[in-house]
Amino acid sequence: MNPHTASTPGSTALITGATAGLGAEFARQLAEQGHRVVLVARDAGRLAATAAELENRYGSAAETIAADLTDDAGIAAVVARLADPARPVEILVNNAGIGLLRSFEDNDIAEEKRHLKLHVETAMELTHAALQGMLVRQSGRIINVASVAAFLPRGTYSAAKAWLLSFSRWANMAYAARGVQVTAVCPGFTHTEFHDRMGMDKTVAPRWMWLEARQVVSEALADNAKGKAVSIPSRRYKVLTSVSRVLPSRLVAGPPRRAK
């Protein structure tokens, strides 16, 4: 590991989608490690409650930014915070995400554009903003929450996560020697609010495929600290993604949807 990249306790971490699911777990574990946290999410009330919990439990200073990251003004607010040289951000976690339950042809194109903007454009823009100061300081860590779906041909969610995976791999190669480690985290099914908000029937996946958020985040932070470009939490998903790379696409794409 590059000696410049070991973020010390007391440094600042900014987490998007920080009030629920993996984002909330990243905030908890980073606060537990002694980092100050900047929490970004849409709901100001949940942000305040999460910040108070972290401050009370871990004694960690918690700043909040209420922002919709599918909106240009919301993105600009977070970019401005990342670009503030007086308050450097040493760790960026691009976690905010949404899912689309229906097929591509059934979704409104505005929904698809919002989905793509959040997963690709927003993550790219925040990474670009964070890198400016990190490269000057020759120190920084960036975690992009992708998915095992990035390895599978399954609609626009998979396509967006595949972009994030490829981007993170390239960025880690490009910037590791300059002190910045970039990791794409690719969890499988994880017990969070994500699937509930989609309205997904969680029984479609067998129990053995479900992971706990604490495990996913713990492995992600450890892999990022080691300078790994890709983190696939759990042995079972490491095996599944390895197998998916050699099987024909028609076998890993899932069953075809019935025509209406």
Coordinates of C-alpha atoms in Angstrom, one line a residue:
M1 CA 0.0 0.0 0.0
N2 CA 1.2 3.5 -0.9
P3 CA 2.2 5.2 2.4
H4 CA 0.4 8.3 1.3
T5 CA -3.0 6.5 1.1
A6 CA -3.5 5.4 4.7
S7 CA -6.2 7.8 5.9
T8 CA -5.7 8.5 9.5
P9 CA -8.5 8.8 12.1
G10 CA -9.7 12.4 12.2
S11 CA -9.8 12.8 8.5
T12 CA -13.1 13.6 6.7
A13 CA -15.2 11.1 4.8
L14 CA -18.1 12.2 2.5
I15 CA -20.8 9.5 1.9
T16 CA -23.7 9.9 -0.5
G17 CA -27.0 8.1 0.2
A18 CA -25.9 8.2 3.8
T19 CA -29.2 7.7 5.7
A20 CA -30.1 4.2 4.7
G21 CA -28.6 0.8 3.6
L22 CA -25.0 0.6 2.7
G23 CA -24.5 4.4 2.9
A24 CA -25.6 4.4 6.6
E25 CA -23.4 1.5 7.3
F26 CA -20.4 3.2 5.7
A27 CA -21.1 6.3 7.8
R28 CA -21.2 4.2 11.0
Q29 CA -18.0 2.3 10.3
L30 CA -16.1 5.3 9.2
A31 CA -17.3 7.2 12.3
E32 CA -16.4 4.2 14.5
Q33 CA -12.9 4.4 13.0
G34 CA -12.6 8.0 14.2
H35 CA -13.3 9.9 10.9
R36 CA -15.4 13.0 10.7
V37 CA -18.3 12.4 8.3
V38 CA -20.2 14.5 5.8
L39 CA -23.6 12.9 5.1
V40 CA -25.4 13.5 1.9
A41 CA -29.0 12.5 1.2
R42 CA -32.3 14.0 0.1
D43 CA -34.3 13.8 3.4
A44 CA -33.1 16.6 5.8
G45 CA -34.9 15.0 8.7
R46 CA -33.3 11.6 8.3
L47 CA -29.9 13.3 7.8
A48 CA -30.3 15.2 11.1
A49 CA -31.2 12.0 12.9
T50 CA -28.3 10.0 11.4
A51 CA -25.9 12.8 12.3
A52 CA -27.1 12.9 15.9
E53 CA -26.8 9.1 16.2
L54 CA -23.2 9.1 15.0
E55 CA -22.2 12.0 17.2
N56 CA -23.8 10.4 20.3
R57 CA -22.5 6.9 19.6
Y58 CA -19.0 7.6 18.3
G59 CA -18.3 11.2 19.2
S60 CA -17.7 11.8 15.5
A61 CA -18.4 15.3 14.1
A62 CA -21.1 14.9 11.5
E63 CA -22.0 17.5 8.8
T64 CA -25.0 17.2 6.6
I65 CA -25.9 18.2 3.1
A66 CA -29.5 17.8 1.9
A67 CA -29.2 17.3 -1.8
D68 CA -31.0 15.4 -4.6
L69 CA -28.1 13.9 -6.6
T70 CA -30.2 13.5 -9.7
D71 CA -30.5 17.3 -9.8
D72 CA -27.8 19.7 -11.1
A73 CA -28.2 22.0 -8.1
G74 CA -27.8 19.1 -5.7
I75 CA -24.7 17.8 -7.4
A76 CA -23.2 21.3 -7.4
A77 CA -23.7 21.7 -3.7
V78 CA -21.7 18.5 -3.0
V79 CA -19.1 19.4 -5.6
A80 CA -18.6 22.7 -3.8
R81 CA -18.0 20.9 -0.5
L82 CA -15.5 18.5 -2.1
A83 CA -13.7 21.4 -3.7
D84 CA -13.3 23.4 -0.4
P85 CA -9.5 23.5 0.2
A86 CA -10.1 24.6 3.8
R87 CA -12.0 21.5 4.7
P88 CA -10.4 18.6 2.7
V89 CA -12.3 15.4 2.1
E90 CA -9.9 12.4 2.3
I91 CA -12.5 9.7 1.7
L92 CA -15.4 9.8 -0.8
V93 CA -18.0 7.1 -0.9
N94 CA -20.2 7.3 -4.0
N95 CA -23.1 5.1 -2.7
A96 CA -26.3 6.9 -3.7
G97 CA -28.4 4.7 -6.0
I98 CA -31.8 3.7 -7.2
G99 CA -33.3 0.7 -8.9
L100 CA -35.9 0.2 -11.5
L101 CA -38.2 -2.8 -11.1
R102 CA -39.8 -2.9 -14.5
S103 CA -38.3 -3.7 -17.9
F104 CA -36.5 -1.1 -19.9
E105 CA -39.3 -0.8 -22.5
D106 CA -41.9 -0.4 -19.7
N107 CA -40.1 2.4 -17.9
D108 CA -40.7 6.1 -18.7
I109 CA -37.5 7.4 -20.4
A110 CA -37.3 10.2 -17.8
E111 CA -36.9 7.5 -15.1
E112 CA -34.2 5.8 -17.1
K113 CA -32.3 9.1 -17.6
R114 CA -32.6 9.9 -13.9
H115 CA -31.3 6.4 -13.1
L116 CA -28.3 6.8 -15.5
K117 CA -27.5 10.3 -14.2
L118 CA -27.3 9.2 -10.6
H119 CA -25.2 6.0 -11.2
V120 CA -22.9 7.4 -13.8
E121 CA -22.8 11.1 -14.3
T122 CA -23.1 12.0 -10.6
A123 CA -20.5 9.5 -9.5
M124 CA -18.1 10.8 -12.2
E125 CA -18.6 14.4 -11.3
L126 CA -18.1 13.9 -7.6
T127 CA -15.0 11.7 -8.2
H128 CA -13.6 14.4 -10.5
A129 CA -14.2 17.1 -7.8
A130 CA -12.7 15.0 -5.0
L131 CA -9.6 14.1 -7.1
Q132 CA -8.4 17.7 -7.4
G133 CA -7.5 18.1 -3.8
M134 CA -6.5 14.5 -3.3
L135 CA -3.9 14.6 -6.0
V136 CA -2.5 17.9 -4.6
R137 CA -2.2 16.2 -1.2
Q138 CA -1.1 12.9 -2.7
S139 CA -3.6 11.2 -0.5
G140 CA -7.1 10.0 -0.8
R141 CA -9.5 7.1 -1.0
I142 CA -12.6 6.8 -3.3
I143 CA -15.1 4.0 -3.0
N144 CA -17.7 3.6 -5.8
V145 CA -20.6 1.2 -4.8
A146 CA -21.3 -0.9 -7.9
S147 CA -22.8 -4.3 -7.9
V148 CA -22.3 -7.9 -9.0
A149 CA -24.9 -6.9 -11.6
A150 CA -21.9 -5.2 -13.3
F151 CA -20.8 -8.6 -14.4
L152 CA -24.2 -9.6 -15.8
P153 CA -26.1 -8.5 -18.9
R154 CA -29.3 -7.5 -17.1
G155 CA -30.7 -4.2 -18.2
T156 CA -29.7 -0.6 -17.6
Y157 CA -28.9 -1.1 -13.9
S158 CA -26.3 -3.7 -14.9
A159 CA -25.0 -1.4 -17.7
A160 CA -24.7 1.6 -15.3
K161 CA -22.8 -0.5 -12.7
A162 CA -20.6 -2.0 -15.4
W163 CA -19.6 1.6 -16.4
L164 CA -18.8 2.4 -12.7
L165 CA -16.8 -0.8 -12.4
S166 CA -14.7 -0.1 -15.5
F167 CA -14.2 3.5 -14.5
S168 CA -13.0 2.5 -11.0
R169 CA -10.6 0.0 -12.4
W170 CA -9.1 2.5 -14.7
A171 CA -9.0 5.3 -12.0
N172 CA -7.2 3.0 -9.6
M173 CA -4.5 2.3 -12.2
A174 CA -4.2 5.9 -13.1
Y175 CA -4.0 7.4 -9.7
A176 CA -2.7 4.8 -7.2
A177 CA 0.9 5.9 -7.9
R178 CA -0.2 9.5 -7.0
G179 CA -1.6 8.5 -3.7
V180 CA -5.3 8.0 -4.5
Q181 CA -6.9 4.5 -4.2
V182 CA -10.1 3.9 -6.1
T183 CA -12.3 0.8 -5.5
A184 CA -15.5 -0.5 -7.0
V185 CA -17.5 -2.4 -4.4
C186 CA -19.6 -5.1 -6.0
P187 CA -22.0 -6.6 -3.5
G188 CA -24.7 -9.1 -4.3
F189 CA -28.2 -9.1 -2.6
T190 CA -27.8 -7.3 0.7
H191 CA -30.3 -6.7 3.5
T192 CA -31.0 -3.0 3.1
E193 CA -33.9 -0.7 2.2
F194 CA -32.8 -0.7 -1.4
H195 CA -35.0 -3.6 -2.6
D196 CA -37.9 -2.5 -0.4
R197 CA -38.0 0.9 -2.0
M198 CA -38.0 -0.7 -5.5
G199 CA -41.0 -2.8 -4.4
M200 CA -39.1 -6.0 -5.2
D201 CA -40.2 -9.4 -3.9
K202 CA -37.1 -10.4 -1.9
T203 CA -38.1 -14.1 -2.0
V204 CA -37.0 -14.3 -5.6
A205 CA -33.4 -14.8 -4.3
P206 CA -32.7 -17.7 -2.0
R207 CA -31.6 -17.0 1.6
W208 CA -28.0 -18.1 1.0
M209 CA -27.5 -15.3 -1.5
W210 CA -28.3 -12.5 1.0
L211 CA -25.5 -10.6 2.7
E212 CA -25.4 -8.3 5.8
A213 CA -24.6 -4.7 5.2
R214 CA -21.9 -4.7 8.0
Q215 CA -20.0 -7.5 6.3
V216 CA -20.2 -5.8 2.9
V217 CA -18.9 -2.5 4.2
S218 CA -16.2 -4.0 6.4
E219 CA -14.7 -5.9 3.4
A220 CA -15.1 -2.9 1.1
L221 CA -13.2 -0.6 3.5
A222 CA -10.5 -3.2 4.0
D223 CA -10.0 -3.9 0.3
N224 CA -9.9 -0.1 -0.5
A225 CA -7.3 0.4 2.2
K226 CA -5.2 -2.4 0.5
G227 CA -5.5 -0.6 -2.8
K228 CA -7.7 -3.2 -4.5
A229 CA -9.5 -1.9 -7.6
V230 CA -12.5 -4.3 -7.1
S231 CA -14.0 -5.5 -3.9
I232 CA -16.5 -8.5 -4.1
P233 CA -17.7 -9.2 -0.6
S234 CA -18.1 -12.8 0.5
R235 CA -16.6 -16.0 -1.0
R236 CA -19.9 -17.0 -2.6
Y237 CA -20.1 -13.9 -4.8
K238 CA -16.4 -14.1 -5.7
V239 CA -17.1 -17.6 -7.0
L240 CA -20.4 -16.5 -8.8
T241 CA -18.7 -13.6 -10.5
S242 CA -15.8 -15.7 -11.6
V243 CA -18.2 -18.3 -13.1
S244 CA -20.3 -15.6 -14.8
R245 CA -17.2 -14.4 -16.8
V246 CA -16.9 -17.7 -18.7
L247 CA -20.5 -18.6 -19.2
P248 CA -22.4 -17.6 -22.3
S249 CA -24.4 -14.3 -21.8
R250 CA -27.7 -16.1 -22.4
L251 CA -27.1 -18.2 -19.3
V252 CA -26.3 -15.4 -17.0
A253 CA -28.9 -12.9 -18.2
G254 CA -31.7 -14.6 -16.3
P255 CA -34.9 -16.0 -17.7
P256 CA -36.5 -14.1 -20.6
R257 CA -39.5 -11.9 -19.7
R258 CA -42.9 -13.1 -21.1
A259 CA -44.4 -11.0 -23.8
K260 CA -47.5 -9.1 -22.8

